[in-house]
Amino acid sequence: MTTNSLDTGPSNRLAAGPLGRGITWLIGPRGLRDSQRLHREVDGKVAVVTGASYGLGEATARMLADAGATVVLGARSIDQLEVVVAEIKQAGGSAVAIPLDLASEDSIESFAEQILTQFGRVDYLVHNAGKSLRRSIHLSYDRPKDLNASTAANYIGPMRLTLALLPSMRERGSGHIVNVSTVGVLFPVAPKWGFYLSSKAAFDIWMRAVGMEARADGVTLTTFYAGAMFTRMSAPSGWISAMPGHSAREAGYIIARAIVKKPRTLTPAYGRPSAVLAALLQNPLEIGAGLLYRRLGDTRASLAGVAKGAGDVA
Ligand SMILES: NC(=O)c1ccc[n+]([C@@H]2O[C@H](COP(=O)([O-])OP(=O)(O)OC[C@H]3O[C@@H](n4cnc5c(N)ncnc54)[C@H](OP(=O)(O)O)[C@@H]3O)[C@@H](O)[C@H]2O)c1
């Protein structure tokens, strides 16, 4: 098994070229590439990264371990986690792989218990694991896993994990939580994205409400409204790979900014204006999107994915 998820890049020459890179840099958010500052912040601390088997989670785990943190990597693909942990250790870092299935209450409980028994503390909790789904609702009528997998990975599971780890962070009076959300929750609502966007939006709201309460006890929160990232998640969507966006490594530097500077939010420049327009123009935008959906229908990829029983298809 290889860790090639970090090699996923834009498929399109425009996105990969200087223009695409320049646009990505301009719209941000920009990462923190000051390794000394990151080292001063995280050295000797304990960082928990969910969804660390691939993509942004893997990149974040490697970066934090490089900077001196002891990193707990959680995900379902334990073999893949072990490969990443072995490579981190080989490079002189400190890391441990613990299986985590956000769809299982027992798995979350055991994950949190093992962390607190082994390390006694959590300094950084990066809620990165996520499950994307873009599919017409009629294709999900007979697929309960569409509902279960997305709500578990994006909403219920991260809530349970927060409930398990937050008390110890508040008791110690310190800690920082990073929630990797999506800029899509700031956009106008779009057909086919119901499960993914509603579960990401629900956790965003829950986490921000909790963050307001926990801040008084020294536990801070950054919500990263991520734009396009070239990972396993976006790979099936040709149109995402063709847009300006971040590689997993570059997005990892944005998590570094979140951990060092602890801003309340990190969002691409178009995120806030989109949210304002979405609120102001809700009716015309929804009418337009509905008409477009009826005209375009389902992509061949969605239909093939449902036929094959694949989980997420764009
Ligand atoms: N890629 C984008 O364009 C994009 C844009 C905006 C926001 N995001 C967000 O960025 C985050 C990282 O995504 P990515 O692009 O790096 O995707 P990715 O490469 O597909 O990684 C997703 C990670 O989540 C883990 N995961 C999924 N379901 C899980 C479950 N039930 N329990 C535990 N772990 C689970 C996966 O591990 P296992 O399969 O091994 O469990 C994997 O490590 C996600 O929250 C995503 O919503 C991505």
JSON list of N, CA and C and ligand atoms in Angstrom, two decimals, residues 51-57 75-77 100-103 128-130 153 180-182 196 200 226-229 231-234 240, ligand 1:
[
{"chain": "A", "resi": 51, "resn": "GLY", "atom": "N", "xyz": [-9.36, 11.33, 9.94]},
{"chain": "A", "resi": 51, "resn": "GLY", "atom": "CA", "xyz": [-9.25, 11.20, 8.48]},
{"chain": "A", "resi": 51, "resn": "GLY", "atom": "C", "xyz": [-7.82, 11.39, 8.03]},
{"chain": "A", "resi": 52, "resn": "ALA", "atom": "N", "xyz": [-6.88, 10.79, 8.79]},
{"chain": "A", "resi": 52, "resn": "ALA", "atom": "CA", "xyz": [-5.45, 11.02, 8.52]},
{"chain": "A", "resi": 52, "resn": "ALA", "atom": "C", "xyz": [-4.86, 9.97, 7.58]},
{"chain": "A", "resi": 53, "resn": "SER", "atom": "N", "xyz": [-5.72, 9.12, 7.01]},
{"chain": "A", "resi": 53, "resn": "SER", "atom": "CA", "xyz": [-5.20, 8.08, 6.12]},
{"chain": "A", "resi": 53, "resn": "SER", "atom": "C", "xyz": [-4.92, 8.61, 4.72]},
{"chain": "A", "resi": 54, "resn": "TYR", "atom": "N", "xyz": [-5.59, 9.65, 4.34]},
{"chain": "A", "resi": 54, "resn": "TYR", "atom": "CA", "xyz": [-5.45, 10.18, 2.97]},
{"chain": "A", "resi": 54, "resn": "TYR", "atom": "C", "xyz": [-5.56, 11.70, 2.99]},
{"chain": "A", "resi": 55, "resn": "GLY", "atom": "N", "xyz": [-5.19, 12.30, 1.86]},
{"chain": "A", "resi": 55, "resn": "GLY", "atom": "CA", "xyz": [-5.52, 13.70, 1.58]},
{"chain": "A", "resi": 55, "resn": "GLY", "atom": "C", "xyz": [-5.01, 14.69, 2.60]},
{"chain": "A", "resi": 56, "resn": "LEU", "atom": "N", "xyz": [-5.86, 15.65, 2.91]},
{"chain": "A", "resi": 56, "resn": "LEU", "atom": "CA", "xyz": [-5.48, 16.74, 3.82]},
{"chain": "A", "resi": 56, "resn": "LEU", "atom": "C", "xyz": [-5.11, 16.21, 5.20]},
{"chain": "A", "resi": 57, "resn": "GLY", "atom": "N", "xyz": [-5.83, 15.21, 5.70]},
{"chain": "A", "resi": 57, "resn": "GLY", "atom": "CA", "xyz": [-5.53, 14.68, 7.03]},
{"chain": "A", "resi": 57, "resn": "GLY", "atom": "C", "xyz": [-4.14, 14.07, 7.08]},
{"chain": "A", "resi": 75, "resn": "ALA", "atom": "N", "xyz": [-8.60, 6.96, 11.50]},
{"chain": "A", "resi": 75, "resn": "ALA", "atom": "CA", "xyz": [-9.39, 6.71, 10.28]},
{"chain": "A", "resi": 75, "resn": "ALA", "atom": "C", "xyz": [-9.75, 5.24, 10.27]},
{"chain": "A", "resi": 76, "resn": "ARG", "atom": "N", "xyz": [-10.53, 4.82, 9.27]},
{"chain": "A", "resi": 76, "resn": "ARG", "atom": "CA", "xyz": [-10.92, 3.41, 9.19]},
{"chain": "A", "resi": 76, "resn": "ARG", "atom": "C", "xyz": [-9.83, 2.56, 8.55]},
{"chain": "A", "resi": 77, "resn": "SER", "atom": "N", "xyz": [-9.09, 3.12, 7.59]},
{"chain": "A", "resi": 77, "resn": "SER", "atom": "CA", "xyz": [-8.08, 2.31, 6.86]},
{"chain": "A", "resi": 77, "resn": "SER", "atom": "C", "xyz": [-6.83, 2.19, 7.71]},
{"chain": "A", "resi": 100, "resn": "LEU", "atom": "N", "xyz": [-10.42, 4.46, 13.81]},
{"chain": "A", "resi": 100, "resn": "LEU", "atom": "CA", "xyz": [-11.56, 5.33, 14.13]},
{"chain": "A", "resi": 100, "resn": "LEU", "atom": "C", "xyz": [-12.59, 5.22, 13.03]},
{"chain": "A", "resi": 101, "resn": "ASP", "atom": "N", "xyz": [-13.79, 4.80, 13.40]},
{"chain": "A", "resi": 101, "resn": "ASP", "atom": "CA", "xyz": [-14.90, 4.84, 12.45]},
{"chain": "A", "resi": 101, "resn": "ASP", "atom": "C", "xyz": [-15.95, 5.78, 13.03]},
{"chain": "A", "resi": 102, "resn": "LEU", "atom": "N", "xyz": [-16.10, 6.91, 12.41]},
{"chain": "A", "resi": 102, "resn": "LEU", "atom": "CA", "xyz": [-17.01, 7.93, 12.94]},
{"chain": "A", "resi": 102, "resn": "LEU", "atom": "C", "xyz": [-18.47, 7.49, 12.87]},
{"chain": "A", "resi": 103, "resn": "ALA", "atom": "N", "xyz": [-18.73, 6.39, 12.18]},
{"chain": "A", "resi": 103, "resn": "ALA", "atom": "CA", "xyz": [-20.10, 5.87, 12.12]},
{"chain": "A", "resi": 103, "resn": "ALA", "atom": "C", "xyz": [-20.40, 4.95, 13.30]},
{"chain": "A", "resi": 128, "resn": "ASN", "atom": "N", "xyz": [-10.97, 16.60, 10.58]},
{"chain": "A", "resi": 128, "resn": "ASN", "atom": "CA", "xyz": [-10.73, 16.66, 9.14]},
{"chain": "A", "resi": 128, "resn": "ASN", "atom": "C", "xyz": [-11.51, 15.61, 8.36]},
{"chain": "A", "resi": 129, "resn": "ALA", "atom": "N", "xyz": [-11.79, 14.45, 9.00]},
{"chain": "A", "resi": 129, "resn": "ALA", "atom": "CA", "xyz": [-12.45, 13.36, 8.26]},
{"chain": "A", "resi": 129, "resn": "ALA", "atom": "C", "xyz": [-13.75, 13.87, 7.64]},
{"chain": "A", "resi": 130, "resn": "GLY", "atom": "N", "xyz": [-14.05, 13.40, 6.46]},
{"chain": "A", "resi": 130, "resn": "GLY", "atom": "CA", "xyz": [-15.28, 13.85, 5.81]},
{"chain": "A", "resi": 130, "resn": "GLY", "atom": "C", "xyz": [-15.67, 12.90, 4.70]},
{"chain": "A", "resi": 153, "resn": "ALA", "atom": "N", "xyz": [-19.89, 10.73, 9.16]},
{"chain": "A", "resi": 153, "resn": "ALA", "atom": "CA", "xyz": [-18.52, 11.27, 9.01]},
{"chain": "A", "resi": 153, "resn": "ALA", "atom": "C", "xyz": [-18.48, 12.79, 9.18]},
{"chain": "A", "resi": 180, "resn": "VAL", "atom": "N", "xyz": [-12.44, 21.30, 9.69]},
{"chain": "A", "resi": 180, "resn": "VAL", "atom": "CA", "xyz": [-12.31, 21.46, 8.24]},
{"chain": "A", "resi": 180, "resn": "VAL", "atom": "C", "xyz": [-13.71, 21.36, 7.64]},
{"chain": "A", "resi": 181, "resn": "SER", "atom": "N", "xyz": [-14.29, 22.51, 7.37]},
{"chain": "A", "resi": 181, "resn": "SER", "atom": "CA", "xyz": [-15.61, 22.56, 6.75]},
{"chain": "A", "resi": 181, "resn": "SER", "atom": "C", "xyz": [-15.41, 22.79, 5.25]},
{"chain": "A", "resi": 182, "resn": "THR", "atom": "N", "xyz": [-16.43, 23.21, 4.57]},
{"chain": "A", "resi": 182, "resn": "THR", "atom": "CA", "xyz": [-16.29, 23.49, 3.14]},
{"chain": "A", "resi": 182, "resn": "THR", "atom": "C", "xyz": [-16.88, 24.85, 2.82]},
{"chain": "A", "resi": 196, "resn": "TYR", "atom": "N", "xyz": [-24.29, 16.06, 1.75]},
{"chain": "A", "resi": 196, "resn": "TYR", "atom": "CA", "xyz": [-22.96, 16.55, 2.10]},
{"chain": "A", "resi": 196, "resn": "TYR", "atom": "C", "xyz": [-23.05, 17.93, 2.75]},
{"chain": "A", "resi": 200, "resn": "LYS", "atom": "N", "xyz": [-22.28, 19.00, 6.68]},
{"chain": "A", "resi": 200, "resn": "LYS", "atom": "CA", "xyz": [-21.14, 19.89, 6.97]},
{"chain": "A", "resi": 200, "resn": "LYS", "atom": "C", "xyz": [-21.65, 21.17, 7.65]},
{"chain": "A", "resi": 226, "resn": "ALA", "atom": "N", "xyz": [-12.90, 25.26, 3.53]},
{"chain": "A", "resi": 226, "resn": "ALA", "atom": "CA", "xyz": [-11.96, 24.92, 2.45]},
{"chain": "A", "resi": 226, "resn": "ALA", "atom": "C", "xyz": [-12.61, 25.05, 1.08]},
{"chain": "A", "resi": 227, "resn": "GLY", "atom": "N", "xyz": [-11.81, 25.56, 0.14]},
{"chain": "A", "resi": 227, "resn": "GLY", "atom": "CA", "xyz": [-12.22, 25.56, -1.26]},
{"chain": "A", "resi": 227, "resn": "GLY", "atom": "C", "xyz": [-11.75, 24.26, -1.90]},
{"chain": "A", "resi": 228, "resn": "ALA", "atom": "N", "xyz": [-11.57, 24.28, -3.22]},
{"chain": "A", "resi": 228, "resn": "ALA", "atom": "CA", "xyz": [-11.18, 23.04, -3.91]},
{"chain": "A", "resi": 228, "resn": "ALA", "atom": "C", "xyz": [-9.81, 22.57, -3.44]},
{"chain": "A", "resi": 229, "resn": "MET", "atom": "N", "xyz": [-9.71, 21.25, -3.19]},
{"chain": "A", "resi": 229, "resn": "MET", "atom": "CA", "xyz": [-8.41, 20.64, -2.86]},
{"chain": "A", "resi": 229, "resn": "MET", "atom": "C", "xyz": [-8.28, 19.40, -3.73]},
{"chain": "A", "resi": 231, "resn": "THR", "atom": "N", "xyz": [-7.56, 16.05, -3.99]},
{"chain": "A", "resi": 231, "resn": "THR", "atom": "CA", "xyz": [-7.39, 14.87, -3.16]},
{"chain": "A", "resi": 231, "resn": "THR", "atom": "C", "xyz": [-8.22, 13.73, -3.75]},
{"chain": "A", "resi": 232, "resn": "ARG", "atom": "N", "xyz": [-8.18, 12.60, -3.05]},
{"chain": "A", "resi": 232, "resn": "ARG", "atom": "CA", "xyz": [-8.99, 11.44, -3.42]},
{"chain": "A", "resi": 232, "resn": "ARG", "atom": "C", "xyz": [-10.48, 11.82, -3.49]},
{"chain": "A", "resi": 233, "resn": "MET", "atom": "N", "xyz": [-10.90, 12.75, -2.59]},
{"chain": "A", "resi": 233, "resn": "MET", "atom": "CA", "xyz": [-12.31, 13.12, -2.54]},
{"chain": "A", "resi": 233, "resn": "MET", "atom": "C", "xyz": [-12.75, 13.84, -3.81]},
{"chain": "A", "resi": 234, "resn": "SER", "atom": "N", "xyz": [-11.92, 14.76, -4.29]},
{"chain": "A", "resi": 234, "resn": "SER", "atom": "CA", "xyz": [-12.33, 15.56, -5.45]},
{"chain": "A", "resi": 234, "resn": "SER", "atom": "C", "xyz": [-11.93, 14.91, -6.77]},
{"chain": "A", "resi": 240, "resn": "ILE", "atom": "N", "xyz": [-13.78, 19.90, -10.56]},
{"chain": "A", "resi": 240, "resn": "ILE", "atom": "CA", "xyz": [-13.05, 20.46, -9.40]},
{"chain": "A", "resi": 240, "resn": "ILE", "atom": "C", "xyz": [-11.56, 20.47, -9.71]},
{"chain": "B", "resi": 1, "resn": "LIG", "atom": "N1", "xyz": [-11.28, 17.82, -1.52]},
{"chain": "B", "resi": 1, "resn": "LIG", "atom": "C1", "xyz": [-11.96, 18.95, -1.58]},
{"chain": "B", "resi": 1, "resn": "LIG", "atom": "O1", "xyz": [-12.07, 19.58, -2.66]},
{"chain": "B", "resi": 1, "resn": "LIG", "atom": "C2", "xyz": [-12.61, 19.50, -0.33]},
{"chain": "B", "resi": 1, "resn": "LIG", "atom": "C3", "xyz": [-13.23, 20.77, -0.40]},
{"chain": "B", "resi": 1, "resn": "LIG", "atom": "C4", "xyz": [-13.80, 21.31, 0.74]},
{"chain": "B", "resi": 1, "resn": "LIG", "atom": "C5", "xyz": [-13.74, 20.62, 1.95]},
{"chain": "B", "resi": 1, "resn": "LIG", "atom": "N2", "xyz": [-13.16, 19.38, 2.00]},
{"chain": "B", "resi": 1, "resn": "LIG", "atom": "C6", "xyz": [-13.11, 18.70, 3.30]},
{"chain": "B", "resi": 1, "resn": "LIG", "atom": "O2", "xyz": [-11.75, 18.42, 3.60]},
{"chain": "B", "resi": 1, "resn": "LIG", "atom": "C7", "xyz": [-11.68, 17.29, 4.47]},
{"chain": "B", "resi": 1, "resn": "LIG", "atom": "C8", "xyz": [-10.59, 16.36, 3.97]},
{"chain": "B", "resi": 1, "resn": "LIG", "atom": "O3", "xyz": [-10.99, 15.80, 2.75]},
{"chain": "B", "resi": 1, "resn": "LIG", "atom": "P1", "xyz": [-9.97, 15.26, 1.64]},
{"chain": "B", "resi": 1, "resn": "LIG", "atom": "O4", "xyz": [-10.20, 16.08, 0.43]},
{"chain": "B", "resi": 1, "resn": "LIG", "atom": "O5", "xyz": [-8.60, 15.13, 2.19]},
{"chain": "B", "resi": 1, "resn": "LIG", "atom": "O6", "xyz": [-10.64, 13.83, 1.37]},
{"chain": "B", "resi": 1, "resn": "LIG", "atom": "P2", "xyz": [-10.07, 12.34, 1.40]},
{"chain": "B", "resi": 1, "resn": "LIG", "atom": "O7", "xyz": [-8.73, 12.27, 0.80]},
{"chain": "B", "resi": 1, "resn": "LIG", "atom": "O8", "xyz": [-11.18, 11.50, 0.83]},
{"chain": "B", "resi": 1, "resn": "LIG", "atom": "O9", "xyz": [-9.95, 12.04, 2.96]},
{"chain": "B", "resi": 1, "resn": "LIG", "atom": "C9", "xyz": [-11.08, 11.88, 3.77]},
{"chain": "B", "resi": 1, "resn": "LIG", "atom": "C10", "xyz": [-10.64, 11.22, 5.06]},
{"chain": "B", "resi": 1, "resn": "LIG", "atom": "O10", "xyz": [-11.79, 11.03, 5.90]},
{"chain": "B", "resi": 1, "resn": "LIG", "atom": "C11", "xyz": [-11.75, 9.73, 6.41]},
{"chain": "B", "resi": 1, "resn": "LIG", "atom": "N3", "xyz": [-13.10, 9.22, 6.71]},
{"chain": "B", "resi": 1, "resn": "LIG", "atom": "C12", "xyz": [-14.18, 9.16, 5.90]},
{"chain": "B", "resi": 1, "resn": "LIG", "atom": "N4", "xyz": [-15.21, 8.58, 6.53]},
{"chain": "B", "resi": 1, "resn": "LIG", "atom": "C13", "xyz": [-14.77, 8.28, 7.79]},
{"chain": "B", "resi": 1, "resn": "LIG", "atom": "C14", "xyz": [-15.36, 7.64, 8.91]},
{"chain": "B", "resi": 1, "resn": "LIG", "atom": "N5", "xyz": [-16.61, 7.18, 8.90]},
{"chain": "B", "resi": 1, "resn": "LIG", "atom": "N6", "xyz": [-14.61, 7.49, 10.04]},
{"chain": "B", "resi": 1, "resn": "LIG", "atom": "C15", "xyz": [-13.34, 7.93, 10.08]},
{"chain": "B", "resi": 1, "resn": "LIG", "atom": "N7", "xyz": [-12.71, 8.53, 9.03]},
{"chain": "B", "resi": 1, "resn": "LIG", "atom": "C16", "xyz": [-13.43, 8.69, 7.90]},
{"chain": "B", "resi": 1, "resn": "LIG", "atom": "C17", "xyz": [-11.06, 8.88, 5.34]},
{"chain": "B", "resi": 1, "resn": "LIG", "atom": "O11", "xyz": [-10.40, 7.76, 5.91]},
{"chain": "B", "resi": 1, "resn": "LIG", "atom": "P3", "xyz": [-10.89, 6.24, 5.82]},
{"chain": "B", "resi": 1, "resn": "LIG", "atom": "O12", "xyz": [-11.60, 6.07, 4.51]},
{"chain": "B", "resi": 1, "resn": "LIG", "atom": "O13", "xyz": [-9.60, 5.50, 5.94]},
{"chain": "B", "resi": 1, "resn": "LIG", "atom": "O14", "xyz": [-11.77, 6.07, 7.01]},
{"chain": "B", "resi": 1, "resn": "LIG", "atom": "C18", "xyz": [-10.01, 9.85, 4.82]},
{"chain": "B", "resi": 1, "resn": "LIG", "atom": "O15", "xyz": [-8.81, 9.76, 5.55]},
{"chain": "B", "resi": 1, "resn": "LIG", "atom": "C19", "xyz": [-13.08, 16.69, 4.51]},
{"chain": "B", "resi": 1, "resn": "LIG", "atom": "O16", "xyz": [-13.71, 17.06, 5.71]},
{"chain": "B", "resi": 1, "resn": "LIG", "atom": "C20", "xyz": [-13.78, 17.34, 3.34]},
{"chain": "B", "resi": 1, "resn": "LIG", "atom": "O17", "xyz": [-15.18, 17.44, 3.54]},
{"chain": "B", "resi": 1, "resn": "LIG", "atom": "C21", "xyz": [-12.58, 18.81, 0.90]}
]
